[in-house]
Short mmCIF file of C-alpha atoms in Angstrom, two decimals:
data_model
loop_
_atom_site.label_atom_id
_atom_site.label_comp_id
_atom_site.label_asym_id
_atom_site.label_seq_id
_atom_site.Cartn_x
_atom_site.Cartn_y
_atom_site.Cartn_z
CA UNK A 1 0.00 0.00 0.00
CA UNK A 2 1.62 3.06 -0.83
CA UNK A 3 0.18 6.73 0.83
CA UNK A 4 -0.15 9.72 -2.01
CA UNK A 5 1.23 12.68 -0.48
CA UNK A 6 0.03 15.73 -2.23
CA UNK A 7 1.48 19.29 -1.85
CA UNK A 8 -1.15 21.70 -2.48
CA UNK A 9 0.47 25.13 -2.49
CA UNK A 10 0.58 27.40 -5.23
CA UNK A 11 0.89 31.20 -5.54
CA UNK A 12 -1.32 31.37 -8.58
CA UNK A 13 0.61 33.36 -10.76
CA UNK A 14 1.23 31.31 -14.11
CA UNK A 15 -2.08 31.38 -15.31
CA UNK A 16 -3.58 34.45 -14.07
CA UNK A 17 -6.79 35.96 -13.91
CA UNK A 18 -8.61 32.33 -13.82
CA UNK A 19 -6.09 31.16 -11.08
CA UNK A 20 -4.86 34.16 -8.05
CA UNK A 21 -2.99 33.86 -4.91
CA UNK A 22 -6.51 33.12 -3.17
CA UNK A 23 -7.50 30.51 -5.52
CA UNK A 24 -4.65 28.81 -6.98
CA UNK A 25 -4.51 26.73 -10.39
CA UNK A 26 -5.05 23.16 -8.65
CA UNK A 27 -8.89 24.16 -7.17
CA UNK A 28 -10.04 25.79 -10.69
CA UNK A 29 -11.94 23.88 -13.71
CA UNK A 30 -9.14 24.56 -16.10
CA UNK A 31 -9.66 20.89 -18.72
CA UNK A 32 -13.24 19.78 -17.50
CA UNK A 33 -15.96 19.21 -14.25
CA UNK A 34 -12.82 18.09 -12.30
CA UNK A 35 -10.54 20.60 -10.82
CA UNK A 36 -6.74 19.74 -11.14
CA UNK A 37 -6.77 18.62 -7.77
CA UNK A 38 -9.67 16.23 -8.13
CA UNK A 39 -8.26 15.12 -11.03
CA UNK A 40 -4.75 14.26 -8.89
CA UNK A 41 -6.69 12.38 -6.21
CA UNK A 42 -8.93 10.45 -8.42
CA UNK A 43 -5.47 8.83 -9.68
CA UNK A 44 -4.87 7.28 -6.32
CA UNK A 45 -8.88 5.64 -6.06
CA UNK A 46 -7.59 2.37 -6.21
CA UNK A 47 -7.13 -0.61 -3.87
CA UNK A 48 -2.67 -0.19 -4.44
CA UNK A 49 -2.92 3.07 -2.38
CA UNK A 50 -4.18 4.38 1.27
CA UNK A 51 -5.60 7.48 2.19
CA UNK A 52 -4.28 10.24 0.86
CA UNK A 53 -2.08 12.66 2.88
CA UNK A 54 -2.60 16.74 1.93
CA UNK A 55 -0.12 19.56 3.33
CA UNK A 56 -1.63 22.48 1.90
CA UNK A 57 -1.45 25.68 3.69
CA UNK A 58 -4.12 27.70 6.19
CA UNK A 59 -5.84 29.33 3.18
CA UNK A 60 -6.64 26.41 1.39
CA UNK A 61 -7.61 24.34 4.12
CA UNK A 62 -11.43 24.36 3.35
CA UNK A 63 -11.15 23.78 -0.40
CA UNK A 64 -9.05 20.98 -0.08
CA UNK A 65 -11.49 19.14 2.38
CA UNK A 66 -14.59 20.28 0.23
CA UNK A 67 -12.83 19.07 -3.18
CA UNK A 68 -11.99 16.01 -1.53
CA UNK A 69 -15.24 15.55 0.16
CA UNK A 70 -17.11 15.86 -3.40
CA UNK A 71 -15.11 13.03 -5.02
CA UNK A 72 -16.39 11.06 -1.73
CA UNK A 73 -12.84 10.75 -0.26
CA UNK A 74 -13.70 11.33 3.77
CA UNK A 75 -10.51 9.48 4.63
CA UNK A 76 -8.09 12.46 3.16
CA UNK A 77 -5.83 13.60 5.82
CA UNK A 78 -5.27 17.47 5.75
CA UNK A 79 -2.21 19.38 7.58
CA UNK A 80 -1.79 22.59 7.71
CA UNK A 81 1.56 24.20 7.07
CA UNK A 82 1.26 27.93 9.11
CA UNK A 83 3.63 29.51 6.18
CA UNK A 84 5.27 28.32 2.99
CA UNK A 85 8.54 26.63 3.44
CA UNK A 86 9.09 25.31 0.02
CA UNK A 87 8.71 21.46 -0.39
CA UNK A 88 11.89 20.08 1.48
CA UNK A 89 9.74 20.59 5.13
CA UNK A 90 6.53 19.63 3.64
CA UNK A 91 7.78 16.40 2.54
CA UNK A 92 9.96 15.75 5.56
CA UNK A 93 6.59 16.36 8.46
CA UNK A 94 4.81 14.21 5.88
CA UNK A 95 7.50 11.31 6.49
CA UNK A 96 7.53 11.73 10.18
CA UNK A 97 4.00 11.38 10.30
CA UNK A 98 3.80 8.38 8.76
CA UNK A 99 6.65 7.05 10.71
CA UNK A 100 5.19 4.16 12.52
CA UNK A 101 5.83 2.67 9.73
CA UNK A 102 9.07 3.03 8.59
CA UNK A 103 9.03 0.43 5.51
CA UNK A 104 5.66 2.39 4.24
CA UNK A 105 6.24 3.73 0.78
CA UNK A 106 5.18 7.43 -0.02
CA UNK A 107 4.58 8.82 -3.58
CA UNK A 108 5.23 12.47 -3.44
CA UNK A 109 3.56 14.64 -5.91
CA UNK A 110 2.29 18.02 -6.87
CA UNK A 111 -1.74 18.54 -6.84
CA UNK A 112 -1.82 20.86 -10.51
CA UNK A 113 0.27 18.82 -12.66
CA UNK A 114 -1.54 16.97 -16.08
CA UNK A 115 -1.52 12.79 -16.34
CA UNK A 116 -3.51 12.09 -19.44
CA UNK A 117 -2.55 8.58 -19.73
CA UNK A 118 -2.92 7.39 -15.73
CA UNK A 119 -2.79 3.96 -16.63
CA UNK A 120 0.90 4.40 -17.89
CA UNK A 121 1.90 6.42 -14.98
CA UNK A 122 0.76 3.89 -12.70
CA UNK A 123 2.86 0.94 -14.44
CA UNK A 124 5.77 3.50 -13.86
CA UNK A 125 4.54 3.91 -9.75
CA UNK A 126 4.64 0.23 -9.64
CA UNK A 127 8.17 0.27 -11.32
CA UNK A 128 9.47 2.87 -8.70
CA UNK A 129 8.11 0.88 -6.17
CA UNK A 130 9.93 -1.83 -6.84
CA UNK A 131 13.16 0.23 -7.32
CA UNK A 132 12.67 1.74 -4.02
CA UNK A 133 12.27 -1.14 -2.22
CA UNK A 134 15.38 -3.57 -3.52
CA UNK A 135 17.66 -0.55 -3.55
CA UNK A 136 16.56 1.16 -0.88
CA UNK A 137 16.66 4.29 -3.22
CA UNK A 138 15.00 7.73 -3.19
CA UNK A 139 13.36 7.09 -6.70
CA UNK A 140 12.09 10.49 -9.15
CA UNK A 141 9.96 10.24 -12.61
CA UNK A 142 10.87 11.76 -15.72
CA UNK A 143 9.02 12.59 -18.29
CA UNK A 144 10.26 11.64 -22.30
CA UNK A 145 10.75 14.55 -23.95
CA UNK A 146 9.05 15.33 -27.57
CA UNK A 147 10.94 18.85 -28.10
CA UNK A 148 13.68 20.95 -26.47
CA UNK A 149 11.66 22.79 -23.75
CA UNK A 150 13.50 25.42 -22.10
CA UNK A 151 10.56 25.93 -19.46
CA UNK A 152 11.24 22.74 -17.36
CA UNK A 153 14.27 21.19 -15.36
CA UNK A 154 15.59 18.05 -16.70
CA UNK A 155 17.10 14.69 -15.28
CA UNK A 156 20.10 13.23 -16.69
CA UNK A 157 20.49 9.55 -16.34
CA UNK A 158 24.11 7.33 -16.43
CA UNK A 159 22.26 5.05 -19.82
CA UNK A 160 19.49 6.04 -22.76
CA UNK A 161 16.40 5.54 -20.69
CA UNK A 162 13.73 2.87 -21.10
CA UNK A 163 10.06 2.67 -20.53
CA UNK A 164 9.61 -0.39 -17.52
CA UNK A 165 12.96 0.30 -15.66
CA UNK A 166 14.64 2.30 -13.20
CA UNK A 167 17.93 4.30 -14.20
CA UNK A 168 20.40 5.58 -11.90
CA UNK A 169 20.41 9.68 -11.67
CA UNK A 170 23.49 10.97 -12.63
CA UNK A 171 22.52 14.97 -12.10
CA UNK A 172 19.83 17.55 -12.01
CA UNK A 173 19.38 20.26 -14.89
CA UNK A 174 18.28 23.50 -14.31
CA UNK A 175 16.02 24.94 -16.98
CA UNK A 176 18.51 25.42 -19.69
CA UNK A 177 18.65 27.43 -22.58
CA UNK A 178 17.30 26.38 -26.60
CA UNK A 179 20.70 25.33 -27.65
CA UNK A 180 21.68 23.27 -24.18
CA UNK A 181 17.77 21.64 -24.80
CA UNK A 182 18.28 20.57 -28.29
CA UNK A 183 21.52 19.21 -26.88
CA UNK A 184 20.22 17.78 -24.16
CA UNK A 185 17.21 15.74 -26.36
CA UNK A 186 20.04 14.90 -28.84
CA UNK A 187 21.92 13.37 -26.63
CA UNK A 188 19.21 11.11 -25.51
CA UNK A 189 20.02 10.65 -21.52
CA UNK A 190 17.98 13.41 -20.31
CA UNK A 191 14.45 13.76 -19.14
CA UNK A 192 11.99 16.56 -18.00
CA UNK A 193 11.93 16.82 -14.25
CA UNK A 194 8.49 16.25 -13.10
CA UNK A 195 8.82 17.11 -9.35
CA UNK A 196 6.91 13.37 -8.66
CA UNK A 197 8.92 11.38 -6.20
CA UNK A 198 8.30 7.36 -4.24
CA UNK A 199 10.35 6.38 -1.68
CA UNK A 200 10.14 3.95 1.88
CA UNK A 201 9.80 6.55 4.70
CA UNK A 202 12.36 5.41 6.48
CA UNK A 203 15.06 5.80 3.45
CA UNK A 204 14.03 9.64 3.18
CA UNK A 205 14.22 10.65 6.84
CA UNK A 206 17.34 8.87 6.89
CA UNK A 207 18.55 11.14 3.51
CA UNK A 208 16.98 14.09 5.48
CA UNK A 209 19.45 13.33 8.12
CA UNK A 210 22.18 12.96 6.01
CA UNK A 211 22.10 15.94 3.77
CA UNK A 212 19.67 18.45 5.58
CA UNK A 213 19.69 17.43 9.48
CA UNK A 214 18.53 20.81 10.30
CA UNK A 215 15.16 20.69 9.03
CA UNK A 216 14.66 17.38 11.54
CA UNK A 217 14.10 18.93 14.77
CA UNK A 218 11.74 22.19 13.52
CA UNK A 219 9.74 19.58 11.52
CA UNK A 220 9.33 16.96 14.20
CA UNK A 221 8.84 19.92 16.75
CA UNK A 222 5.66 21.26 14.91
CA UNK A 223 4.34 18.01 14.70
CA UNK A 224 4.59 17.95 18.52
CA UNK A 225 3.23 21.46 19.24
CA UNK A 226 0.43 20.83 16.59
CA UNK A 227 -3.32 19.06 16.99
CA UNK A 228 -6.20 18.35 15.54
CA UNK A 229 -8.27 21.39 14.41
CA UNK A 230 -11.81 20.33 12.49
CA UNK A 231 -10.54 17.59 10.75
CA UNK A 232 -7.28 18.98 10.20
CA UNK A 233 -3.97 18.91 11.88
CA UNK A 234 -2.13 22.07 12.33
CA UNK A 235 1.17 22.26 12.73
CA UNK A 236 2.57 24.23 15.61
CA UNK A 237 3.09 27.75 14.13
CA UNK A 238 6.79 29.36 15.72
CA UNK A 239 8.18 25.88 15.55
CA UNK A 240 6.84 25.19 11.69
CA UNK A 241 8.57 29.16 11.02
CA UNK A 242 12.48 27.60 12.40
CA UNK A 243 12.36 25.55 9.53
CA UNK A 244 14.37 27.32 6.52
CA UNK A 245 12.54 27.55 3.43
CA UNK A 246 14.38 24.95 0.43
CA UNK A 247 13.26 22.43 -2.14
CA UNK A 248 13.55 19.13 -1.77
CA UNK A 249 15.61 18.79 -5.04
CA UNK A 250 18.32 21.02 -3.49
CA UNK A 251 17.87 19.54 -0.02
CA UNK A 252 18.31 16.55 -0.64
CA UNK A 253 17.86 14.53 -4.07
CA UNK A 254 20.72 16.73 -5.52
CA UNK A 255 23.10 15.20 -2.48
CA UNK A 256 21.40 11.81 -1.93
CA UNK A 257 24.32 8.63 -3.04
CA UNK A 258 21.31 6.27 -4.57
CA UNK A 259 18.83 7.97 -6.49
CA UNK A 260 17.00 6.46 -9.42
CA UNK A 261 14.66 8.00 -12.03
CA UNK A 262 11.57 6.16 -13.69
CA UNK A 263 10.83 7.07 -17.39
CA UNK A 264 7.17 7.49 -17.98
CA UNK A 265 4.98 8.63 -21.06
CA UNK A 266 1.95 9.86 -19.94
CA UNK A 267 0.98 12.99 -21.65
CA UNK A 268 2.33 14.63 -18.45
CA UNK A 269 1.89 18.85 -18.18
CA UNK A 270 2.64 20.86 -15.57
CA UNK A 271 0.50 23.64 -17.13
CA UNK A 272 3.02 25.90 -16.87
CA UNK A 273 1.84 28.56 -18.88
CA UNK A 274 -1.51 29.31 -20.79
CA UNK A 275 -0.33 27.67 -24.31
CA UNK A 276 -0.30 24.26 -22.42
CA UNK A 277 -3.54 25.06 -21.50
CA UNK A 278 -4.28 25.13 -25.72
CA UNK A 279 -2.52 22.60 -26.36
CA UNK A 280 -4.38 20.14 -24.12
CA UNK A 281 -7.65 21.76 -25.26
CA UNK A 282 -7.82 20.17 -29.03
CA UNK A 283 -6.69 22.94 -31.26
CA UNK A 284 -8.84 22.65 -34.63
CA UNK A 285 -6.43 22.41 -37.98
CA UNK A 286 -5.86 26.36 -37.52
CA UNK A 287 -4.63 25.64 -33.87
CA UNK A 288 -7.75 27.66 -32.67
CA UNK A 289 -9.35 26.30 -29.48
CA UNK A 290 -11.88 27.90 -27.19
CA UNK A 291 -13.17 27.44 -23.69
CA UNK A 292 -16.46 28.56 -22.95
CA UNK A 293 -18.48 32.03 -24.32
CA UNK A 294 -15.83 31.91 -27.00
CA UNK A 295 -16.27 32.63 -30.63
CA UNK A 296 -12.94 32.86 -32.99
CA UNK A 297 -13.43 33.83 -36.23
CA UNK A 298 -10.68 33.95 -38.95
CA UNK A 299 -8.20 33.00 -36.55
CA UNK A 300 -4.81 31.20 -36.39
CA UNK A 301 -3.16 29.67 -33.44
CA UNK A 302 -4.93 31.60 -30.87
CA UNK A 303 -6.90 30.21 -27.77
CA UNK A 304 -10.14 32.29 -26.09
CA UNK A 305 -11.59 31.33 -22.96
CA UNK A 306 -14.30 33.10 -20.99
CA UNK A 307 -14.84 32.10 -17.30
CA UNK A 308 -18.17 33.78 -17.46
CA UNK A 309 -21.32 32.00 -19.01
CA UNK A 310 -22.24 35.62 -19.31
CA UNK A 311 -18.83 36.81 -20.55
CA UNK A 312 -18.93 36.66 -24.54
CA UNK A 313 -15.21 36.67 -25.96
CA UNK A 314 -15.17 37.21 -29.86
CA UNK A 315 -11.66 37.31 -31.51
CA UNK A 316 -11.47 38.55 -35.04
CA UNK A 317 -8.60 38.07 -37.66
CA UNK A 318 -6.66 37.02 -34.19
CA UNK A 319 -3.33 35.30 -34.89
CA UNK A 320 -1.27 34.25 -31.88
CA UNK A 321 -2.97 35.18 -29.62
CA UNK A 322 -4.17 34.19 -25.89
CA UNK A 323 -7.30 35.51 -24.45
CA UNK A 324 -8.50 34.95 -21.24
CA UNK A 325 -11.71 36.93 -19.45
CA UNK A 326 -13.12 36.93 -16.64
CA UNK A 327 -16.20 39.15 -14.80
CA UNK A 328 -13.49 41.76 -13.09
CA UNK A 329 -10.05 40.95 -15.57
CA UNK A 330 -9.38 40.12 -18.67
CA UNK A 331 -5.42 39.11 -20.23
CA UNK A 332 -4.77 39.49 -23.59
CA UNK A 333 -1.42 37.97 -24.82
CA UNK A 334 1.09 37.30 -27.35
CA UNK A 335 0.90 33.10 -27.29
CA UNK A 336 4.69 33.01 -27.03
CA UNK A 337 4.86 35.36 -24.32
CA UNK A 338 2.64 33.35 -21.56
CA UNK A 339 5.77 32.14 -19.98
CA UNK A 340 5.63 36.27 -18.60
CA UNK A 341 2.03 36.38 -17.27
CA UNK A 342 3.70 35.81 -14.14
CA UNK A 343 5.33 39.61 -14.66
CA UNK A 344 1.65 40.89 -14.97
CA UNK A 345 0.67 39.89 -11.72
CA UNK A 346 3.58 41.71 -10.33
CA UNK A 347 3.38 44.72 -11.94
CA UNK A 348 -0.83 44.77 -10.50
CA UNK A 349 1.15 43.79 -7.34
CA UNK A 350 2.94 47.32 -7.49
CA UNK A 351 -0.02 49.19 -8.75
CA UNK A 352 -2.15 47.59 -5.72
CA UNK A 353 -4.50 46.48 -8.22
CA UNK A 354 -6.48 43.92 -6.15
CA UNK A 355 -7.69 41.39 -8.79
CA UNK A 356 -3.93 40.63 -8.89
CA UNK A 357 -4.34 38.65 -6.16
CA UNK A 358 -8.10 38.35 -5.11
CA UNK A 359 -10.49 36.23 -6.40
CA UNK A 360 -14.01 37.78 -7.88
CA UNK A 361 -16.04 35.06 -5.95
CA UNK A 362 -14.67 34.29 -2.02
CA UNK A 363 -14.64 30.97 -0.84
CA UNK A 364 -15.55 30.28 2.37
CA UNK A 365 -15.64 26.91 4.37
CA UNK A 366 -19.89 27.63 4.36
CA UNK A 367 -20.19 28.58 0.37
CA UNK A 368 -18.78 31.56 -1.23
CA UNK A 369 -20.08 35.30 -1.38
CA UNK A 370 -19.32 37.74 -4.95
CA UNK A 371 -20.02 41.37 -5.41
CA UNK A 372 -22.88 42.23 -7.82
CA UNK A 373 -22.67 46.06 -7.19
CA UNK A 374 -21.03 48.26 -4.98
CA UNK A 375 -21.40 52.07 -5.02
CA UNK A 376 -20.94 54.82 -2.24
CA UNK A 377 -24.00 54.46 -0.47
CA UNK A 378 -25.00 50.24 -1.10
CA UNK A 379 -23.19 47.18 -2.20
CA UNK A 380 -25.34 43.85 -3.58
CA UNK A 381 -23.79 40.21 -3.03
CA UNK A 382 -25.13 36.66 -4.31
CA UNK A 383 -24.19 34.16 -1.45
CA UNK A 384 -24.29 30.40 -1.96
CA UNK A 385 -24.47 28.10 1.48
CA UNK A 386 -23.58 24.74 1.10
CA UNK A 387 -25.89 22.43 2.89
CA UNK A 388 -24.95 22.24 6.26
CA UNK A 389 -23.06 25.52 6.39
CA UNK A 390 -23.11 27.91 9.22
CA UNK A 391 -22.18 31.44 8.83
CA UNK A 392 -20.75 32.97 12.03
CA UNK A 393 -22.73 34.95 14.34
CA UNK A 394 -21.92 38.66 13.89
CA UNK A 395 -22.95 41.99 13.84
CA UNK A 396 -21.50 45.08 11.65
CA UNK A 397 -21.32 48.76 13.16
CA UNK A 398 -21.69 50.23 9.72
CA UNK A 399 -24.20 48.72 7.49
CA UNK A 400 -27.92 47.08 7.73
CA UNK A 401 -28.62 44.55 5.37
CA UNK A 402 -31.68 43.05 3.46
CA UNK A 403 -31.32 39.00 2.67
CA UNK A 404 -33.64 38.27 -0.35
CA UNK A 405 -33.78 33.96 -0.51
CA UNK A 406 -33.89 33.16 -4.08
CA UNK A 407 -33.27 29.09 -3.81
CA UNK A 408 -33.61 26.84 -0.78
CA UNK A 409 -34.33 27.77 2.81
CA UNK A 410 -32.24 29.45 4.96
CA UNK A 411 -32.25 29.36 8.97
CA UNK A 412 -31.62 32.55 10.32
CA UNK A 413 -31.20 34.63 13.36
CA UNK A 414 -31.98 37.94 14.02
CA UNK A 415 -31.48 39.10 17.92
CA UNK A 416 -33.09 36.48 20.19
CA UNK A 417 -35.25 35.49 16.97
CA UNK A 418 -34.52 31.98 14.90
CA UNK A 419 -36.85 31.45 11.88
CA UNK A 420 -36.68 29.46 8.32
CA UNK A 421 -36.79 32.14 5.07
CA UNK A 422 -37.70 29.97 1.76
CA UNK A 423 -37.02 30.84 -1.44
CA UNK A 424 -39.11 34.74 -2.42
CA UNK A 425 -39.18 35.27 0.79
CA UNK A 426 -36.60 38.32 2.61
CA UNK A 427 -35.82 39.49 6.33
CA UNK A 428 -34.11 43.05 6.95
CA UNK A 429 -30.96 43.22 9.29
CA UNK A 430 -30.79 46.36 11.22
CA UNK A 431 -27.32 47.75 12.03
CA UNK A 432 -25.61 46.71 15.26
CA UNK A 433 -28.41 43.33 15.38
CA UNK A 434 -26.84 40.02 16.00
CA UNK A 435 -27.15 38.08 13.57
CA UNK A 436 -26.39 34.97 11.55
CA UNK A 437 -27.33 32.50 8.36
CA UNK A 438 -27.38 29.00 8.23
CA UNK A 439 -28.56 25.89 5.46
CA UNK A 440 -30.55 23.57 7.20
CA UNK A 441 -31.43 21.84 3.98
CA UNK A 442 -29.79 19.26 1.31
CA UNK A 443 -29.64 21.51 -1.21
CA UNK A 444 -27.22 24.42 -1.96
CA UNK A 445 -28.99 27.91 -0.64
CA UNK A 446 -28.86 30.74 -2.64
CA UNK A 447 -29.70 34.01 -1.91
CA UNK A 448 -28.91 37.98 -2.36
CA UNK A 449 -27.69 40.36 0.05
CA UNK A 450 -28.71 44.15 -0.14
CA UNK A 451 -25.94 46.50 2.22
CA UNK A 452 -27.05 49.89 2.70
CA UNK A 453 -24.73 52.29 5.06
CA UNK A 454 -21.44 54.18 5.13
CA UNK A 455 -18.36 51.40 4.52
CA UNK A 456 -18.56 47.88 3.40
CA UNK A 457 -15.41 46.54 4.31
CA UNK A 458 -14.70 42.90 5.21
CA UNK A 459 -13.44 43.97 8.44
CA UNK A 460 -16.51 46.14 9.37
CA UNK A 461 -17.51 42.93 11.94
CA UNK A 462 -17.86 41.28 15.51
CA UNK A 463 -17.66 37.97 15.36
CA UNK A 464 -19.44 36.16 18.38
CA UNK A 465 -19.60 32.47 17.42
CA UNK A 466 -18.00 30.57 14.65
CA UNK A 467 -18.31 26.84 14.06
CA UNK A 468 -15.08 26.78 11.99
CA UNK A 469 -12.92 28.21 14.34
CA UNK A 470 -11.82 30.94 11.98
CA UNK A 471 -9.36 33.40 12.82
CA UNK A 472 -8.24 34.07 9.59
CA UNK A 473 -10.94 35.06 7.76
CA UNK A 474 -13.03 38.06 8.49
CA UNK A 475 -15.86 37.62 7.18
CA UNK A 476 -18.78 35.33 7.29
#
């Protein structure tokens, strides 16, 4: 049995506006119904592996359970990492906490990478496997390559590598230059570095030991200081922030004596970049493809998406060209420049421009809340509440609000008052009341919020009562 571990981080920067630092690339729709992240765990469905172990970060905490939840995988076992530390620490409290067992084997892997052939990729799991366990080595998958990319890192093996068998690792490649790729893919002993690792737990706390002993005690000492929070373990937060911040490739695998790499063809992508995003979505002969309220006409090589139903994206005469809108952003782009979107979001960073960074619908552990409307004087939100979900009890000391139910029925309290609002039915919220929502139902509950008052700010609340135990998030 071996345990996925899945690091679900992400700064949400490559393929900006559809993924943001508050909703990364692995929890959005890019390729179907499935977000990347579903798409990683449904890989791992299967009677050869256990429960699936998730380090994701404080923000993500309720997206990753909810994701998980929806694919019916209750056995997923979240921690919480207080601050990003890179994937070195991640990997190493992941290993310590599966311990017990120290001949258990682990199969690292990212949560927003592509596998379109899973059946291949898990021939080349059961392959590392193998190599792990009768060499005792720290085993990494490559990817063949089918052109000289100068986006990814590459492996470099001691012999020409072959699909079935484990190769020793003679050195890591940074992401080299055209010439050093075609070089590289002429020379026939290198593959792309696809950050997917398998090893026995006890061979990669003993490399940790040998080549990065200083990341042992802060690890194991946040594991100690941490607890269970909701269904999640946290990890303890000042001993989690004395761990230095390094990959694992630098940590350790670049340092480690018996490392072995797997060969795998799989139609692998990290989705790097928005043209891998076209490629994988079935370019016509003119290598137009579109995603959603997208029309092209007379173009060449271009891609359109619109993350709107009511977003209509027309391109025209377009020729290499990327197109991406959404309700508050749209990026337009030369298709050979997407490597820089990641510039963009910096330069918005600079400019304060919030969409840089902030999602147009929040996500909340109960639902999610968008703005309709805001002006001086009112602002109007659609809320959804998941069934089940419990806003907090608050109050706001600069706005009433009006709550208009417009599908389902929604439990709420106003003062010492509890009573059930179905769908055409509204309640009004006086400033300064007490007061909170709640689904009772099985359905989602939908409904629209009407603020009237002087400042709408997030932070305009009092929090009494939360069933989350949010401290985080300020508001709902």
């Amino acid at each position: 049995m071996i345990t996925p571990v899945i690091l679900c981080g992400g700064s949400g920067t490559r393929l900006w506006p559809a993924s943001r630092k508050a909703y990364p690339k692995q929890f959005v729709n890019l390729l179907g119904s499935d977000s990347l992240y579903q798409m990683t765990l449904k890989r791992f469905m299967g009677p050869d592996f256990g429960a699936p172990l998730i380090m994701t970060g404080d923000e993500f905490r309720f997206m990753a359970t909810d994701q998980a939840a929806a694919l019916g995988l209750s056995d997923a076992r979240v921690v919480v990492e207080p601050a990003a530390r890179d994937t070195a620490p991640a990997i190493l409290t992941a290993a310590l906490l599966l311990a017990d067992d120290p001949d258990a084997m682990m199969l690292v892997l990212p949560s927003d990478h592509v596998i379109g052939d899973v059946p291949s990729f898990l021939d080349a799991v059961k392959v590392g496997a193998k190599a792990a366990k009768s060499h005792q080595a720290l085993v990494t998958f490559g990817i063949q390559p089918d052109r000289p990319e100068t986006g990814y890192g590459y492996l470099e093996v001691t012999e020409a590598p072959v699909v079935g068998t484990a190769t020793k690792l003679k050195n890591f490649r940074e992401k080299p230059d055209l010439a050093t790729a075609e070089a590289m893919i002429a020379d026939g002993r290198h593959l792309w570095n696809g950050g997917i690792f398998l090893f026995r737990v006890a061979d990669v706390i003993a490399a940790f030991r040998a080549h990065a002993p200083d990341l042992l005690d802060p690890c194991q000492a946040a594991i100690d200081a941490g607890g269970q929070d909701l269904g999640f373990f946290r990890l303890g937060v000042e001993e989690w922030g004395n761990a230095r911040a390094i990959s694992f490739d630098y940590a350790v695998m670049e340092h480690a004596k018996t490392v072995m790499a797997v060969p795998m063809e799989s139609n692998w992508s990290d989705l790097g970049a928005w043209d891998a995003i076209w490629q994988l979505s079935n370019p016509d002969d003119a290598g137009v493809a579109t995603t959603g309220s997208a029309v092209a006409v007379d173009c060449r090589d271009t891609y359109l998406r619109s993350e709107d139903e009511t977003m209509q994206v027309v391109g025209l005469g377009l020729d290499g060209v990327v197109a991406v809108a959404m309700r508050d952003a749209v990026l337009v782009a030369d298709k050979s420049r997407t490597q820089d979107v990641k510039r963009v979001v910096e330069i918005l960073r600079a400019n304060q421009v919030s969409q840089a960074d902030h999602y147009p619908r929040f996500h909340r552990p109960w639902g999610w809340y968008e703005t309709l409307c805001l002006d001086a004087r009112f602002q109007v939100k659609r809320i959804m509440v998941k069934p089940g979900g419990v806003l907090s009890l608050q109050s706001h000391h600069h706005r009433s609000e009006h709550w208009i139910v417009v599908a389902g029925t929604a439990e709420v309290t106003i003062g010492d008052e509890v009573k059930l609002v179905t769908e055409n039915e509204g309640v009004y919220i006086p400033l300064g009341t007490v007061h909170r929502m709640a689904n009772p139902g099985k359905m989602p509950m939908y409904l629209v919020e009407v603020q009237t008052g002087s400042y709408f700010g997030e932070d305009d609340i009092v929090r009494y009562e939360d069933v989350y135990n949010r401290t985080d998030m300020p508001t709902g």
